CSV table of C-alpha atoms and ligand atoms in Angstrom, one decimal:
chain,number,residue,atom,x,y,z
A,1,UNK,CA,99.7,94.5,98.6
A,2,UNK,CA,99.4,92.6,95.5
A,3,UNK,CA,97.0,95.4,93.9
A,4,UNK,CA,100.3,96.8,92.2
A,5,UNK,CA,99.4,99.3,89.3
A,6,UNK,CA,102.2,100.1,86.3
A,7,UNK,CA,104.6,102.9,88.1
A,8,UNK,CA,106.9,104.7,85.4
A,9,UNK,CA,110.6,105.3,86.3
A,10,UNK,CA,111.5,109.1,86.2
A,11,UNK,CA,114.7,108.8,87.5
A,12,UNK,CA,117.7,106.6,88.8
A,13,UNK,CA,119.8,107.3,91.4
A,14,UNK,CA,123.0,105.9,92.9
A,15,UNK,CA,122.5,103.5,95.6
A,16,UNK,CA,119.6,101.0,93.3
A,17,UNK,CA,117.0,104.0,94.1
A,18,UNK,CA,114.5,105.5,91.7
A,19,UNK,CA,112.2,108.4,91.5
A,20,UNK,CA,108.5,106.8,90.3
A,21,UNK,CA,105.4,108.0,89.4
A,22,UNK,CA,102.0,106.1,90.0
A,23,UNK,CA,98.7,108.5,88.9
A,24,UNK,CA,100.7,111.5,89.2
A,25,UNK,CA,102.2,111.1,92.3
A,26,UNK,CA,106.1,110.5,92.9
A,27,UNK,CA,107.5,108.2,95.3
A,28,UNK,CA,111.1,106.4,96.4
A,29,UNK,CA,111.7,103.1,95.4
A,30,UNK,CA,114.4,100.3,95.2
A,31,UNK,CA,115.1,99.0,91.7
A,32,UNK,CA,117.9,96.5,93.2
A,33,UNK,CA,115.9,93.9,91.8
A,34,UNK,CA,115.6,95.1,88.5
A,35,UNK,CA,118.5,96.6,87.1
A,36,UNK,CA,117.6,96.5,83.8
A,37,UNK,CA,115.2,99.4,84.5
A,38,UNK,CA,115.9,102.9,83.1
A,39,UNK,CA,114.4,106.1,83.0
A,40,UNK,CA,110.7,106.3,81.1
A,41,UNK,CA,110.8,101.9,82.1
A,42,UNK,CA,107.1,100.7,83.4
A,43,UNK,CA,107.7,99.0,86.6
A,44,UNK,CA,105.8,96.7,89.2
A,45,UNK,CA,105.9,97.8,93.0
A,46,UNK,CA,105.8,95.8,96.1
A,47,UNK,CA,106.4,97.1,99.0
A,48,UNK,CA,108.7,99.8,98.0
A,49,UNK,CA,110.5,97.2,95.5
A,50,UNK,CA,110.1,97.0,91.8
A,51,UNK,CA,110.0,93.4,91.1
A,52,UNK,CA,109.3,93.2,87.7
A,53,UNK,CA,109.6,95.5,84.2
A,54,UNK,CA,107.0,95.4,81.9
A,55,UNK,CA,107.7,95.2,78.3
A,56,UNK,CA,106.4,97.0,75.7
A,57,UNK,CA,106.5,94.7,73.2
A,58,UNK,CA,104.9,91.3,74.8
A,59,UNK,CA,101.7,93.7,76.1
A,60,UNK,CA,101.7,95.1,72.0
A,61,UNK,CA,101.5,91.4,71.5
A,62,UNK,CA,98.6,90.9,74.3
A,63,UNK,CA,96.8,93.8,73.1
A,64,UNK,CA,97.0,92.6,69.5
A,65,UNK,CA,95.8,88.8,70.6
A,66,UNK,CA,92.7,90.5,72.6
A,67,UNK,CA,92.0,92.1,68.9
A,68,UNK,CA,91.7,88.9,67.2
A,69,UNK,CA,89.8,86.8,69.4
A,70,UNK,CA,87.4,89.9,69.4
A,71,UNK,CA,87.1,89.4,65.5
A,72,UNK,CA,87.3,85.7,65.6
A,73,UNK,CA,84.5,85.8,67.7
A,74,UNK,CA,82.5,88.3,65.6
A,75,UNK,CA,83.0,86.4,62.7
A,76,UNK,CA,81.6,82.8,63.6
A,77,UNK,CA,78.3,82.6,64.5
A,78,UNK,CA,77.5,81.2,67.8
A,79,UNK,CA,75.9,78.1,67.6
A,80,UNK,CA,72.8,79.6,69.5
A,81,UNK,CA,72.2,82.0,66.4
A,82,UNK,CA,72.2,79.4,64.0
A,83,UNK,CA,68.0,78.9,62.8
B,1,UNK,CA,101.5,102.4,76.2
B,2,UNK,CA,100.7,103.5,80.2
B,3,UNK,CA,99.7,99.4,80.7
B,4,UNK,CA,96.4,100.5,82.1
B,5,UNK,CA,94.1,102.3,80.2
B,6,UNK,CA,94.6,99.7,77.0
B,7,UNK,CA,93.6,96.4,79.2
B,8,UNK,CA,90.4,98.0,79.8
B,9,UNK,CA,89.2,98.4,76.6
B,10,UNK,CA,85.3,97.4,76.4
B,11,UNK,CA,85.0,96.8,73.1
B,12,UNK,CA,87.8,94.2,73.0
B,13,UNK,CA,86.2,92.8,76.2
B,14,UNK,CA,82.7,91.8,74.8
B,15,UNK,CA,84.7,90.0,71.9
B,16,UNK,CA,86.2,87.6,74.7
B,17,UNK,CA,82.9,87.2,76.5
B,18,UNK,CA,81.6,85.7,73.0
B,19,UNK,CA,84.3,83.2,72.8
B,20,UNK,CA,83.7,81.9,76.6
B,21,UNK,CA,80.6,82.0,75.9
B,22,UNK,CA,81.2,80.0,73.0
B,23,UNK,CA,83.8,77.8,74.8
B,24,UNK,CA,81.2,77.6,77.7
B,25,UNK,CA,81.2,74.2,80.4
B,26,UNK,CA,80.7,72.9,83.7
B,27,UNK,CA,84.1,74.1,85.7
B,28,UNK,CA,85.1,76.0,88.6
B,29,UNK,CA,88.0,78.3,88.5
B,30,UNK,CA,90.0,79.2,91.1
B,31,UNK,CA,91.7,83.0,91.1
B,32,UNK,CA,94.6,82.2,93.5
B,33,UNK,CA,95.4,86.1,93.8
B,34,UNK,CA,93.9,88.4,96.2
B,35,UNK,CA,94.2,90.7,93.7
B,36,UNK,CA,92.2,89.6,90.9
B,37,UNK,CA,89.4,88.8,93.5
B,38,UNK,CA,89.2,92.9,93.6
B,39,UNK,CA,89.3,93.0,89.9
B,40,UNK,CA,86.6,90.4,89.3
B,41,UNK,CA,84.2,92.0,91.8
B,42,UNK,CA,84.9,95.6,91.0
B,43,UNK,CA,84.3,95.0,87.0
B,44,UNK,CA,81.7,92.5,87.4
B,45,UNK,CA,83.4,90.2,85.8
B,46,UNK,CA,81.5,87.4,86.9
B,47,UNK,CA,78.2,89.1,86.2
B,48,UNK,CA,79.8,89.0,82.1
B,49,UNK,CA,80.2,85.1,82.2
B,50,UNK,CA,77.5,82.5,81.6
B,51,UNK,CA,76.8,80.7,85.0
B,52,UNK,CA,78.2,77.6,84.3
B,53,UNK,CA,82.1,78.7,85.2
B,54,UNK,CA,81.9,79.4,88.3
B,55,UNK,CA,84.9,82.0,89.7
B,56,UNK,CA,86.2,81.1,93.2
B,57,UNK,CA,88.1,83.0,95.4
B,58,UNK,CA,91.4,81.7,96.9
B,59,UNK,CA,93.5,81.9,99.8
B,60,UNK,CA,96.2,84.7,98.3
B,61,UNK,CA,95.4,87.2,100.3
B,62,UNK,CA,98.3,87.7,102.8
B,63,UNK,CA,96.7,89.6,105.4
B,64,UNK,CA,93.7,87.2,105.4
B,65,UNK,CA,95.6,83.9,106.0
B,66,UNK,CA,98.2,85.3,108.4
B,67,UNK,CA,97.2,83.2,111.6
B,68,UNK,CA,95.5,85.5,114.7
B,69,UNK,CA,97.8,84.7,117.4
B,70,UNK,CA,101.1,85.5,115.1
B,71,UNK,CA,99.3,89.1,115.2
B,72,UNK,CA,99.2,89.1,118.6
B,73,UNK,CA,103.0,87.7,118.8
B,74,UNK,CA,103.5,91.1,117.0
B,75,UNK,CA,101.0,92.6,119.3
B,76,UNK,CA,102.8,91.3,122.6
B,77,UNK,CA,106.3,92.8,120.8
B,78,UNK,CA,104.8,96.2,120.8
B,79,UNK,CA,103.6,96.0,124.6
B,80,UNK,CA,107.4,95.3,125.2
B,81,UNK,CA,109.7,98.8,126.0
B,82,UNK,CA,112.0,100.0,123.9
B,83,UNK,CA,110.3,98.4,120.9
B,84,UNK,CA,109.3,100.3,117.8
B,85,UNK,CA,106.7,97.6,115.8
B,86,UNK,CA,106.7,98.8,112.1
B,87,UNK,CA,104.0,96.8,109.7
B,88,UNK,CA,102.2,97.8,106.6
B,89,UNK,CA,98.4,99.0,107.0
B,90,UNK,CA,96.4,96.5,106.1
B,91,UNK,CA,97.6,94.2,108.7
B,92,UNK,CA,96.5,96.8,111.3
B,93,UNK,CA,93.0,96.7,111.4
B,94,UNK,CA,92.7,92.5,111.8
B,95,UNK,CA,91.1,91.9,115.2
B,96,UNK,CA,92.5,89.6,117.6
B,97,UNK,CA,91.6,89.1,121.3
B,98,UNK,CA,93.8,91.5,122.1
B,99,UNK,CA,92.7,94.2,119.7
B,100,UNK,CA,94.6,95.7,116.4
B,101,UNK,CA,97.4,97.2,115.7
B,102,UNK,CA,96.1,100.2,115.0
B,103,UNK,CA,94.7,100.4,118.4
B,104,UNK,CA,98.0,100.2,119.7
B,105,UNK,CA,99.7,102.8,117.8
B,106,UNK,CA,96.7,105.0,118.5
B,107,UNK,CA,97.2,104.4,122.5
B,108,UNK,CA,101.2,103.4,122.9
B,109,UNK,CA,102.1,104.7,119.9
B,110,UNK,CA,104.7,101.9,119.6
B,111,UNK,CA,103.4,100.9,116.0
B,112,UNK,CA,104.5,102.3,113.4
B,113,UNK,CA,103.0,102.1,109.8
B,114,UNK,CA,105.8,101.5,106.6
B,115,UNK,CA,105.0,101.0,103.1
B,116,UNK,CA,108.4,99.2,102.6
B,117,UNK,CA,110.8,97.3,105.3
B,118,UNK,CA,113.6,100.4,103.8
B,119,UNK,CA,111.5,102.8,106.2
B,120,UNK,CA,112.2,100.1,109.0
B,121,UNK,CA,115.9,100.0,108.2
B,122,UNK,CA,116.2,103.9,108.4
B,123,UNK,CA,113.8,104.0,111.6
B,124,UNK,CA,117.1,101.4,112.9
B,125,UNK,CA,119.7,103.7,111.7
B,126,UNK,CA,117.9,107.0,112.9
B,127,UNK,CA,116.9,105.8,116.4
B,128,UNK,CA,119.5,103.5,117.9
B,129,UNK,CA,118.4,103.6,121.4
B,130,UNK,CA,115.0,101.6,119.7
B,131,UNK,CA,114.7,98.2,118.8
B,132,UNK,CA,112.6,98.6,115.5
B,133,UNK,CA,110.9,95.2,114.5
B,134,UNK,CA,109.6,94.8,111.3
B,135,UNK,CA,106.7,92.6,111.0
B,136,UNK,CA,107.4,91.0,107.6
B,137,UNK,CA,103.5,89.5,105.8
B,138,UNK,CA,103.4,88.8,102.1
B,139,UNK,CA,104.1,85.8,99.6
B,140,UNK,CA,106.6,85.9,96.9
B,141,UNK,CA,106.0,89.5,96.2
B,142,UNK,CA,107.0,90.7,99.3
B,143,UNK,CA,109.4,88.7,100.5
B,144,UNK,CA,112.5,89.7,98.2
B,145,UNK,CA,111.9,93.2,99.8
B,146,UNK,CA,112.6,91.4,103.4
B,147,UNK,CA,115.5,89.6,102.4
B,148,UNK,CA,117.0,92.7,101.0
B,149,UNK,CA,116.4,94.6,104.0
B,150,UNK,CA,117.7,92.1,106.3
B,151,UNK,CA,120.7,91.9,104.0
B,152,UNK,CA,121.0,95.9,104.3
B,153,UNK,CA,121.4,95.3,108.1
B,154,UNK,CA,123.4,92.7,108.2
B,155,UNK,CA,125.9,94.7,106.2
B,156,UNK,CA,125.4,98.3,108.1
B,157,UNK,CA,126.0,96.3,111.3
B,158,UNK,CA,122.2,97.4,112.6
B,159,UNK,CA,121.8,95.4,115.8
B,160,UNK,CA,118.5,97.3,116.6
B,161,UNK,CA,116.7,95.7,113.5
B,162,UNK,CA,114.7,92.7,114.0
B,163,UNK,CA,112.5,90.7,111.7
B,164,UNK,CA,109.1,89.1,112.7
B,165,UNK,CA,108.3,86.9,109.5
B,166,UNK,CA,105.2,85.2,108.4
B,167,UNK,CA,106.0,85.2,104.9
B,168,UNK,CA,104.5,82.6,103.1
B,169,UNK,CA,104.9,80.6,100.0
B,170,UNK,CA,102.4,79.9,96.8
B,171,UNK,CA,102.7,76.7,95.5
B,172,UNK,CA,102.7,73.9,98.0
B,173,UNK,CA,99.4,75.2,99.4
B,174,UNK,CA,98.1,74.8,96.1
B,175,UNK,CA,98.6,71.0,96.1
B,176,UNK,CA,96.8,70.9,99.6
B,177,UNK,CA,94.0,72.9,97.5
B,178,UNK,CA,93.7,70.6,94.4
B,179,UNK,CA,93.8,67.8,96.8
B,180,UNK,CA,90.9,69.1,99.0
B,181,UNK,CA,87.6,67.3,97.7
B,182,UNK,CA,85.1,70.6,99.5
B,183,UNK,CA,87.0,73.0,97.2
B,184,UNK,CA,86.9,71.2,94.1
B,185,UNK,CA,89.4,73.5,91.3
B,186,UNK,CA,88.9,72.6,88.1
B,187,UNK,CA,91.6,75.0,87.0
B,188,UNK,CA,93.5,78.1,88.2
B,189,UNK,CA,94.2,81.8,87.6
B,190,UNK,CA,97.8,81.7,88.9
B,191,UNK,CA,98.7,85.3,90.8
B,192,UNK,CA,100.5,87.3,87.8
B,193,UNK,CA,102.8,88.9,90.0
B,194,UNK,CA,103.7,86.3,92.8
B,195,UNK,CA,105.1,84.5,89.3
B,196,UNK,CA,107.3,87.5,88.6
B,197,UNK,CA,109.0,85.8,91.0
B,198,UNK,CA,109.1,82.1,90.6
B,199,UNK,CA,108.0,81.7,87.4
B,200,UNK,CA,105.2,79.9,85.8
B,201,UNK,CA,106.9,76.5,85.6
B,202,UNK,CA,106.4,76.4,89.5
B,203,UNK,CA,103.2,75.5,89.0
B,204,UNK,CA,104.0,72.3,86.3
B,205,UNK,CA,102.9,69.7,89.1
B,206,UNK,CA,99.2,70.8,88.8
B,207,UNK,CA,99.0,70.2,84.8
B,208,UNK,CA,101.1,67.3,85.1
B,209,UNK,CA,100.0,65.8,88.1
B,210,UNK,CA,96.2,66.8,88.9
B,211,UNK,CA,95.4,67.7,85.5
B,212,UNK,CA,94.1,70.8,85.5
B,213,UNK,CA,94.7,73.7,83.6
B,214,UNK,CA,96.8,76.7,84.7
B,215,UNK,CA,96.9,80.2,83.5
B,216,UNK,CA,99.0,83.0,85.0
B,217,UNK,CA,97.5,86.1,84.5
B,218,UNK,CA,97.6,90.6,84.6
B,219,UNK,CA,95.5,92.5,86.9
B,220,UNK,CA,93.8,94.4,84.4
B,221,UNK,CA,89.9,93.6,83.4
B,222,UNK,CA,91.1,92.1,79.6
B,223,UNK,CA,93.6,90.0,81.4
B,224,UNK,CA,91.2,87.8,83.4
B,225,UNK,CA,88.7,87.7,80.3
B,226,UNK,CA,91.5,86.4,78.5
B,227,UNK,CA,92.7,83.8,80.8
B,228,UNK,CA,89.2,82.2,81.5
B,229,UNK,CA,89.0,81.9,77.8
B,230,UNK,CA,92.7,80.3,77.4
B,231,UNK,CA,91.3,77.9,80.2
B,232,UNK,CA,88.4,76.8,78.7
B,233,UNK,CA,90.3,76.3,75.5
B,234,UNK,CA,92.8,73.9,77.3
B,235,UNK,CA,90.2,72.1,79.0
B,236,UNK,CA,87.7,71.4,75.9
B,237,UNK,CA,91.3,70.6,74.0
B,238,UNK,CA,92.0,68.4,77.3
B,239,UNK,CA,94.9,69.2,77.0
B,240,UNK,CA,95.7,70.8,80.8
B,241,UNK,CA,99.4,72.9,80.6
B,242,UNK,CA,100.4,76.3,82.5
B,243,UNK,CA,100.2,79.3,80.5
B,244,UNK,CA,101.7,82.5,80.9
B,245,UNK,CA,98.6,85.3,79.8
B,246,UNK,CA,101.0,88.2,81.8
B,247,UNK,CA,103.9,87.8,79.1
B,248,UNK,CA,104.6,91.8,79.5
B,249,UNK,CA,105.6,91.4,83.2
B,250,UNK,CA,106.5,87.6,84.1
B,251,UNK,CA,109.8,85.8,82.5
B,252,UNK,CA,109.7,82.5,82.0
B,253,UNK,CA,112.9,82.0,84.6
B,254,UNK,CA,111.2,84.6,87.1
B,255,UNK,CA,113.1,87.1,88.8
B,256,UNK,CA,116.8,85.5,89.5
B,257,UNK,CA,117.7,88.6,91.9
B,258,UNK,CA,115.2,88.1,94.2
B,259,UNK,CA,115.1,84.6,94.3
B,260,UNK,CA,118.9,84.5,95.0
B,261,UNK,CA,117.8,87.2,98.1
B,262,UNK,CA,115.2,84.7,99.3
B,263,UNK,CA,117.6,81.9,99.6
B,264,UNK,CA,120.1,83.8,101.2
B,265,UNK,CA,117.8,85.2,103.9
B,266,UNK,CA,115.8,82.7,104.6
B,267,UNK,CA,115.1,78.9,105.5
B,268,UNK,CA,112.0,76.9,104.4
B,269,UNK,CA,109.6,76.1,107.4
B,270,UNK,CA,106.1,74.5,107.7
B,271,UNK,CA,103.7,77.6,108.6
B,272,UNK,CA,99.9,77.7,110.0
B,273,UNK,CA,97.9,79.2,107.4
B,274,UNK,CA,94.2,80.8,108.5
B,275,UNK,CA,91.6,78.4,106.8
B,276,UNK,CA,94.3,75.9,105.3
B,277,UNK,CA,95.6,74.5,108.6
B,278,UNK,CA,99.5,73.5,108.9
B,279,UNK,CA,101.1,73.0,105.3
B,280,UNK,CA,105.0,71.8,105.3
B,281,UNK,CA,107.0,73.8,103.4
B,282,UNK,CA,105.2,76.9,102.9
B,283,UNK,CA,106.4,79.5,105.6
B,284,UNK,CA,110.2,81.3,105.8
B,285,UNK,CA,111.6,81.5,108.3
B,286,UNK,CA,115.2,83.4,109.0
B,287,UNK,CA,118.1,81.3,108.2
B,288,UNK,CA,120.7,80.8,111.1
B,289,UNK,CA,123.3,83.5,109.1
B,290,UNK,CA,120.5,85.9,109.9
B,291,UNK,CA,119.4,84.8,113.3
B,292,UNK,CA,120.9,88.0,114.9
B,293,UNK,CA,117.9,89.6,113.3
B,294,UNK,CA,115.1,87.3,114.1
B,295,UNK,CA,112.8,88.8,116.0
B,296,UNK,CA,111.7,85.2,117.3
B,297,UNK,CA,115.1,84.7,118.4
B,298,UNK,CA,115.8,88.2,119.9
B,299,UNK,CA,112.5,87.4,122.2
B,300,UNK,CA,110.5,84.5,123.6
B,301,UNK,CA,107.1,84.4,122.3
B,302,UNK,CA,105.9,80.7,122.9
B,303,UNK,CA,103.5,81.9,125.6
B,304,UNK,CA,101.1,83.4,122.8
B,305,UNK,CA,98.6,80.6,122.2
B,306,UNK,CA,96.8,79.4,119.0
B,307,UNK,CA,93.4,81.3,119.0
B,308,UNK,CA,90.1,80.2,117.8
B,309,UNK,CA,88.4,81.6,114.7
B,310,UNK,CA,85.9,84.5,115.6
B,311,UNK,CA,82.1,82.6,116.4
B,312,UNK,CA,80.8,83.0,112.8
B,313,UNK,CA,83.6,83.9,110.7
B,314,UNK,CA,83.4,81.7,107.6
B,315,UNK,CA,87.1,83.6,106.9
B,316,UNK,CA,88.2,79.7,106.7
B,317,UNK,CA,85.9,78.2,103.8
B,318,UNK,CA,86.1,81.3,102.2
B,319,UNK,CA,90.0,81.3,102.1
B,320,UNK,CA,89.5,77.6,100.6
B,321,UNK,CA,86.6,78.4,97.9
B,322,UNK,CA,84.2,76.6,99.5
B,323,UNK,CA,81.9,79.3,100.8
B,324,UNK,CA,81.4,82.7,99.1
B,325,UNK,CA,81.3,85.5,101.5
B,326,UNK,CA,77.3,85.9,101.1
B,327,UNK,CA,77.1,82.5,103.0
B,328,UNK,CA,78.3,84.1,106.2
B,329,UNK,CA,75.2,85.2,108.0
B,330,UNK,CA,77.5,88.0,109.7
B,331,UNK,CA,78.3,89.5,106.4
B,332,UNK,CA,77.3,93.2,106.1
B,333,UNK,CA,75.1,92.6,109.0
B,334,UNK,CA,77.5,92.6,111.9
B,335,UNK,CA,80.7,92.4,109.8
B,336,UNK,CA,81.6,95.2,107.5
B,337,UNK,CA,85.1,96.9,106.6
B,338,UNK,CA,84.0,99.8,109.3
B,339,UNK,CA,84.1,97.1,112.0
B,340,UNK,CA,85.3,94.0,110.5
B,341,UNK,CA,84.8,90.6,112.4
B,342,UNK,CA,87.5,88.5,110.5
B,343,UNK,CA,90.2,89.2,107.9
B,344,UNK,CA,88.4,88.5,104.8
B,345,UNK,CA,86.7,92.0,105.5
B,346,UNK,CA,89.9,94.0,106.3
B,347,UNK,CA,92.2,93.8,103.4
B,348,UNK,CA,91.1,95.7,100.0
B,349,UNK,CA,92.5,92.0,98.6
B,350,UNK,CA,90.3,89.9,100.9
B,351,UNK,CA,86.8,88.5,99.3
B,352,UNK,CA,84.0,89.6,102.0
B,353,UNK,CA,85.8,93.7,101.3
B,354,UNK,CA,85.9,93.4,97.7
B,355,UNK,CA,82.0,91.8,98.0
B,356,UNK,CA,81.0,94.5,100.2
B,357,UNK,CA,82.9,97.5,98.5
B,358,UNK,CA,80.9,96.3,94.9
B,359,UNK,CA,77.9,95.0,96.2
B,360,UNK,CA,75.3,96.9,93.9
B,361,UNK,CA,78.0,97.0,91.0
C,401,LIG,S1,81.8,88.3,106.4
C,401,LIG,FE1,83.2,88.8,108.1
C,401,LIG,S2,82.7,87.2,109.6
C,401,LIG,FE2,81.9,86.5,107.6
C,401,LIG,S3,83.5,85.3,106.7
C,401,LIG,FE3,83.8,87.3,105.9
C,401,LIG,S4,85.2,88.3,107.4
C,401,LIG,FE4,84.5,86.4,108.4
């Protein structure tokens, strides 16, 4: 249940529902709890619920971070390399 | 940006394994989440880290800690006539003395499979003759979807709709953990999407109060690479804080809605969690405004008994970090997800499954 994968919004209807799409395949769900979600908005399903909506910008910002520590790292030499 | 495919990167990933290995010391972390105790086995994450961080599994796996004898109060439900027990899969396939679920909606056929409590509500409205009973599981993540359902039949007027709920709640069973001596946490990998929810300052007490380093974290590969090096970076700073790694999906204030939903619906109870024991505080039950759909209410099930744990099942330890599934002598010998002797091997999020399903990987 908590193995909830990114879902994208493909449509909103009346009543909090949505049309999502996980790997290609559409299903029903409520986004009562997020009504800030809109059509082409990355959600996060539990149990037919989105609970949460991702944001573009903060995972830019994680990818980005990932990017420098991979640098950062291949720029200092690890202690074991030294002699 | 499809959020997946970029967390897994492997180039970006062997960067981070240089900095923990860099940032390398004696500590064991625990991974809270059910979830990312799939992840770590099914990328061989461990395999990636040098061995002295040692990642232990914890008890947030719903299906897993969900006492035996409240799945046979749902059991005894489904014997009843004129009832209609709706559950998601996973709980299904747990054994109890008196069989699974599954069994029963093979035989009777009066279980009924749901991916969402919505289905349960429309099974109500559809088939008014039936009393449908929805047997509510899940922490955090689930239980908003409950508390809107039961608020959806409280306002249709949907007498037939019952609740059976074990819901559970994070945080106070992770003071019992940090407290436990056998477990021994050093830090934690908070579950990314239980704090959707609350929020990551829910878990303030264990920085400020145990001293121990928090990190709540994304499902994806990168994520948990990324969080075991934040934690090692806070511990070797020693300075121990929560820190939110899953800043595209978690807010610091959580989700308002659904916490509003949650207090509405239901009341704070002390609950029976497999492994843990009783902890106060850490079950819901259904607050009196809602008692017309509480399922415990509706019927008397105080003659189901507490049962024992399965002769061999380590389910308990293993739910508390102190035994890895290996150390069960039934593990893939007479205990395997085909025929599973305790609940750590049913769920895809409990540790003996996600041990066996990547064994060789
Ligand atoms: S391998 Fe099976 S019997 Fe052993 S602890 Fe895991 S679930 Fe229980």
């Amino acid at each position: 249940m908590c193995l909830a994968i990114p879902a994208k919004v493909i449509s909103v209807e009346p009543g909090g529902l949505a049309m999502i799409e996980i790997e290609g395949v559409r299903h029903k769900a409520s986004v009562e709890l997020v009504p800030e979600a809109e059509v082409g908005s990355y959600v996060i399903v539990h149990a037919g619920f989105a609970i949460s909506v991702l944001d573009q910008e903060e995972a830019q910002g994680t990818l980005k971070l990932f990017q420098e520590m991979a640098e950062m790292a291949a720029e200092t030499p690890h202690v074991g390399d030294i002699g | 940006m499809k959020f997946i495919s970029e967390f897994r990167e492997g180039a970006l990933g062997s960067g981070l394994v240089r900095r923990i290995e860099r940032l390398s010391r004696p500590i064991r972390i625990m991974e809270v989440c059910g979830g990312h105790t799939h992840v770590i086995c099914r990328y061989g994450i461990r395999d990636l880290l040098p061995p002295d961080i040692q990642l232990i599994h914890g008890p947030g796996c719903p299906v897993c800690v969900i006492p035996q004898h409240e799945i046979e109060k749902a059991i005894e439900l489904s014997t009843r006539p004129g009832i209609l027990l709706c559950c998601f899969g996973d709980v299904m396939r747990v054994p109890t003395r008196r069989g699974t679920l599954f069994s029963l909606a093979r035989g009777r056929g009066s279980v009924k499979m749901v991916y969402s409590p919505l289905e349960a509500i429309e099974m109500a409205a559809a088939l008014p003759d039936k009393e449908i009973v929805f047997f509510a599981i899940g922490f955090e993540t689930t239980a908003p979807s409950t508390a809107l359902a039961l608020k959806r039949a409280s306002s249709q007027g949907l007498a037939n709709f019952k609740v059976l709920s074990t819901h559970f709640i994070i945080p106070p069973a992770l003071r019992v953990l940090v407290k436990d001596s056998s477990s021994r946490i050093g830090a934690f990998i908070a579950p990314g999407h239980v704090t959707t929810i609350i929020g990551p300052d829910a878990y303030c007490f264990l920085a400020d109060e145990y001293n121990r380093p928090v990190v709540v974290t994304g499902f994806e590969p990168l994520d948990l690479l990324q969080a075991i090096m934040l934690i090692l970076q806070q511990a070797a700073e020693g300075k121990p804080r929560v820190e939110n790694q899953y800043t595209r999906a978690v807010r610091v204030q959580g989700n308002r809605r659904a916490l509003e939903a949650m207090d509405e619906v239901f009341e704070i109870r002390p609950a029976i969690w497999r492994g843990l024991g009783l902890i106060p505080g850490t079950g819901l039950g259904i607050a009196p405004a809602f008692a017309p759909w509480d399922a415990e209410k509706a019927w008397d099930l105080s003659q189901v008994e507490p049962a024992p744990e399965p002769p061999g099942c380590l389910c308990g330890d293993v739910l508390k970090g102190v035994s890895q599934p290996k150390d069960c002598s039934l593990f893939a010998v007479s205990c395997t997800p085909d025929s599973p002797v305790g609940p750590c091997m049913v769920s895809p999020e409990g540790a003996c499954a996600a041990h066996y399903r990547y064994r060789g990987a």
